[in-house]
């Protein structure tokens, strides 16, 4: 059974940084495009960033451009989300997701999901 395990969330003050990690098991990681999404309680899950299987291409939602960086280490089956200059509106549960055949901003593209990690940014 494929597993995606996120870590690195927590409580941080506005302007601070966090680095999220997502480690995959039981899938051929370097075949998969990876995405990060976030969800606030009562709202739809929203795209944050994505990276192609090789790491050659990335995409970000506009509110995080210039502040967040997605990267991956295929040797360690891990994708990262470096979050800098955090704002209270970044508060959410962050999920990583894997897609075998496509990369997109749509959550339905991704077949596998982690359990999520809470990020809370205080003002």
mmCIF file of C-alpha atoms in Angstrom:
data_model
loop_
_atom_site.group_PDB
_atom_site.id
_atom_site.type_symbol
_atom_site.label_atom_id
_atom_site.label_comp_id
_atom_site.label_asym_id
_atom_site.label_seq_id
_atom_site.Cartn_x
_atom_site.Cartn_y
_atom_site.Cartn_z
ATOM 1 C CA UNK A 1 0.000 0.000 0.000
ATOM 2 C CA UNK A 2 1.392 3.378 -1.020
ATOM 3 C CA UNK A 3 2.126 5.706 1.859
ATOM 4 C CA UNK A 4 2.948 9.400 1.896
ATOM 5 C CA UNK A 5 4.055 10.756 5.252
ATOM 6 C CA UNK A 6 4.275 14.502 5.834
ATOM 7 C CA UNK A 7 6.279 16.096 8.611
ATOM 8 C CA UNK A 8 7.633 19.487 9.603
ATOM 9 C CA UNK A 9 4.466 21.361 10.410
ATOM 10 C CA UNK A 10 4.039 23.404 13.552
ATOM 11 C CA UNK A 11 3.405 26.802 15.068
ATOM 12 C CA UNK A 12 5.453 29.746 13.827
ATOM 13 C CA UNK A 13 5.215 33.508 14.063
ATOM 14 C CA UNK A 14 4.452 35.601 11.021
ATOM 15 C CA UNK A 15 7.602 36.165 9.015
ATOM 16 C CA UNK A 16 9.073 32.863 10.093
ATOM 17 C CA UNK A 17 9.920 29.746 8.113
ATOM 18 C CA UNK A 18 9.056 26.072 8.073
ATOM 19 C CA UNK A 19 10.211 23.207 5.900
ATOM 20 C CA UNK A 20 7.715 20.467 5.195
ATOM 21 C CA UNK A 21 8.836 17.020 4.113
ATOM 22 C CA UNK A 22 6.877 14.218 2.530
ATOM 23 C CA UNK A 23 8.427 10.775 2.291
ATOM 24 C CA UNK A 24 6.899 8.172 0.024
ATOM 25 C CA UNK A 25 6.991 4.422 0.395
ATOM 26 C CA UNK A 26 5.812 1.524 -1.745
ATOM 27 C CA UNK A 27 5.862 3.478 -4.997
ATOM 28 C CA UNK A 28 8.526 4.184 -7.605
ATOM 29 C CA UNK A 29 9.016 7.752 -6.488
ATOM 30 C CA UNK A 30 10.953 9.027 -9.492
ATOM 31 C CA UNK A 31 8.015 8.108 -11.749
ATOM 32 C CA UNK A 32 5.636 10.391 -9.874
ATOM 33 C CA UNK A 33 4.867 14.068 -10.114
ATOM 34 C CA UNK A 34 4.298 15.543 -6.664
ATOM 35 C CA UNK A 35 2.103 18.289 -5.339
ATOM 36 C CA UNK A 36 1.440 20.175 -2.148
ATOM 37 C CA UNK A 37 -2.078 21.280 -1.267
ATOM 38 C CA UNK A 38 -3.537 22.993 1.775
ATOM 39 C CA UNK A 39 -6.920 23.046 3.399
ATOM 40 C CA UNK A 40 -8.581 25.249 5.953
ATOM 41 C CA UNK A 41 -11.410 23.678 7.915
ATOM 42 C CA UNK A 42 -14.680 24.111 6.088
ATOM 43 C CA UNK A 43 -13.045 25.107 2.817
ATOM 44 C CA UNK A 44 -11.933 23.256 -0.282
ATOM 45 C CA UNK A 45 -8.443 21.856 -0.590
ATOM 46 C CA UNK A 46 -6.291 24.285 -2.566
ATOM 47 C CA UNK A 47 -3.228 23.815 -4.741
ATOM 48 C CA UNK A 48 0.024 25.212 -3.384
ATOM 49 C CA UNK A 49 2.866 23.876 -5.525
ATOM 50 C CA UNK A 50 3.857 21.031 -7.803
ATOM 51 C CA UNK A 51 7.013 19.488 -9.200
ATOM 52 C CA UNK A 52 7.524 17.099 -12.076
ATOM 53 C CA UNK A 53 8.969 13.635 -11.571
ATOM 54 C CA UNK A 54 12.451 14.732 -12.620
ATOM 55 C CA UNK A 55 12.292 17.972 -10.698
ATOM 56 C CA UNK A 56 12.810 19.957 -13.871
ATOM 57 C CA UNK A 57 9.608 21.972 -13.649
ATOM 58 C CA UNK A 58 7.707 23.553 -10.788
ATOM 59 C CA UNK A 59 4.514 25.525 -10.434
ATOM 60 C CA UNK A 60 3.113 27.653 -7.612
ATOM 61 C CA UNK A 61 -0.124 29.267 -6.714
ATOM 62 C CA UNK A 62 0.178 33.050 -6.929
ATOM 63 C CA UNK A 63 -0.088 33.835 -3.180
ATOM 64 C CA UNK A 64 3.034 31.795 -2.370
ATOM 65 C CA UNK A 65 5.255 32.729 -5.302
ATOM 66 C CA UNK A 66 8.570 34.089 -4.112
ATOM 67 C CA UNK A 67 8.012 32.733 -0.588
ATOM 68 C CA UNK A 68 7.634 28.956 -1.015
ATOM 69 C CA UNK A 69 9.943 26.560 -2.832
ATOM 70 C CA UNK A 70 9.134 22.978 -3.765
ATOM 71 C CA UNK A 71 11.974 20.541 -4.329
ATOM 72 C CA UNK A 72 12.577 16.808 -4.276
ATOM 73 C CA UNK A 73 15.257 14.254 -3.573
ATOM 74 C CA UNK A 74 14.491 11.162 -5.607
ATOM 75 C CA UNK A 75 17.236 9.188 -3.906
ATOM 76 C CA UNK A 76 15.423 9.683 -0.600
ATOM 77 C CA UNK A 77 11.861 9.392 -1.957
ATOM 78 C CA UNK A 78 11.127 12.780 -0.449
ATOM 79 C CA UNK A 79 9.550 16.018 -1.594
ATOM 80 C CA UNK A 80 9.999 19.254 0.328
ATOM 81 C CA UNK A 81 8.172 22.529 0.701
ATOM 82 C CA UNK A 82 10.316 25.344 2.042
ATOM 83 C CA UNK A 83 8.039 28.068 3.344
ATOM 84 C CA UNK A 84 9.514 31.480 4.107
ATOM 85 C CA UNK A 85 7.974 34.801 5.103
ATOM 86 C CA UNK A 86 4.961 32.963 6.441
ATOM 87 C CA UNK A 87 1.709 34.843 6.885
ATOM 88 C CA UNK A 88 -1.325 34.085 9.070
ATOM 89 C CA UNK A 89 -3.281 33.307 5.901
ATOM 90 C CA UNK A 90 -0.889 30.402 5.253
ATOM 91 C CA UNK A 91 -2.404 28.628 8.261
ATOM 92 C CA UNK A 92 -3.851 25.306 7.071
ATOM 93 C CA UNK A 93 -3.361 21.581 6.998
ATOM 94 C CA UNK A 94 -0.797 20.849 4.298
ATOM 95 C CA UNK A 95 -1.016 17.673 2.240
ATOM 96 C CA UNK A 96 1.391 16.120 -0.207
ATOM 97 C CA UNK A 97 0.087 14.132 -3.153
ATOM 98 C CA UNK A 98 1.438 11.947 -5.944
ATOM 99 C CA UNK A 99 0.394 11.677 -9.566
ATOM 100 C CA UNK A 100 1.793 9.093 -11.984
ATOM 101 C CA UNK A 101 0.813 10.546 -15.365
ATOM 102 C CA UNK A 102 0.233 14.250 -15.030
ATOM 103 C CA UNK A 103 1.014 17.285 -12.971
ATOM 104 C CA UNK A 104 -1.628 19.901 -12.392
ATOM 105 C CA UNK A 105 -3.272 22.246 -9.947
ATOM 106 C CA UNK A 106 -6.332 20.011 -9.651
ATOM 107 C CA UNK A 107 -6.544 17.685 -6.668
ATOM 108 C CA UNK A 108 -8.372 15.074 -8.739
ATOM 109 C CA UNK A 109 -5.190 14.537 -10.777
ATOM 110 C CA UNK A 110 -3.428 13.038 -7.773
ATOM 111 C CA UNK A 111 -4.023 9.408 -6.830
ATOM 112 C CA UNK A 112 -2.205 9.226 -3.527
ATOM 113 C CA UNK A 113 -2.353 11.537 -0.519
ATOM 114 C CA UNK A 114 -0.664 11.911 2.816
ATOM 115 C CA UNK A 115 -2.470 12.413 6.098
ATOM 116 C CA UNK A 116 -1.566 16.086 6.341
ATOM 117 C CA UNK A 117 0.471 18.243 8.686
ATOM 118 C CA UNK A 118 -0.825 21.318 10.476
ATOM 119 C CA UNK A 119 0.851 24.668 9.877
ATOM 120 C CA UNK A 120 -0.221 27.528 12.121
ATOM 121 C CA UNK A 121 1.128 31.044 11.642
ATOM 122 C CA UNK A 122 0.461 33.486 14.451
ATOM 123 C CA UNK A 123 0.264 37.224 13.911
#
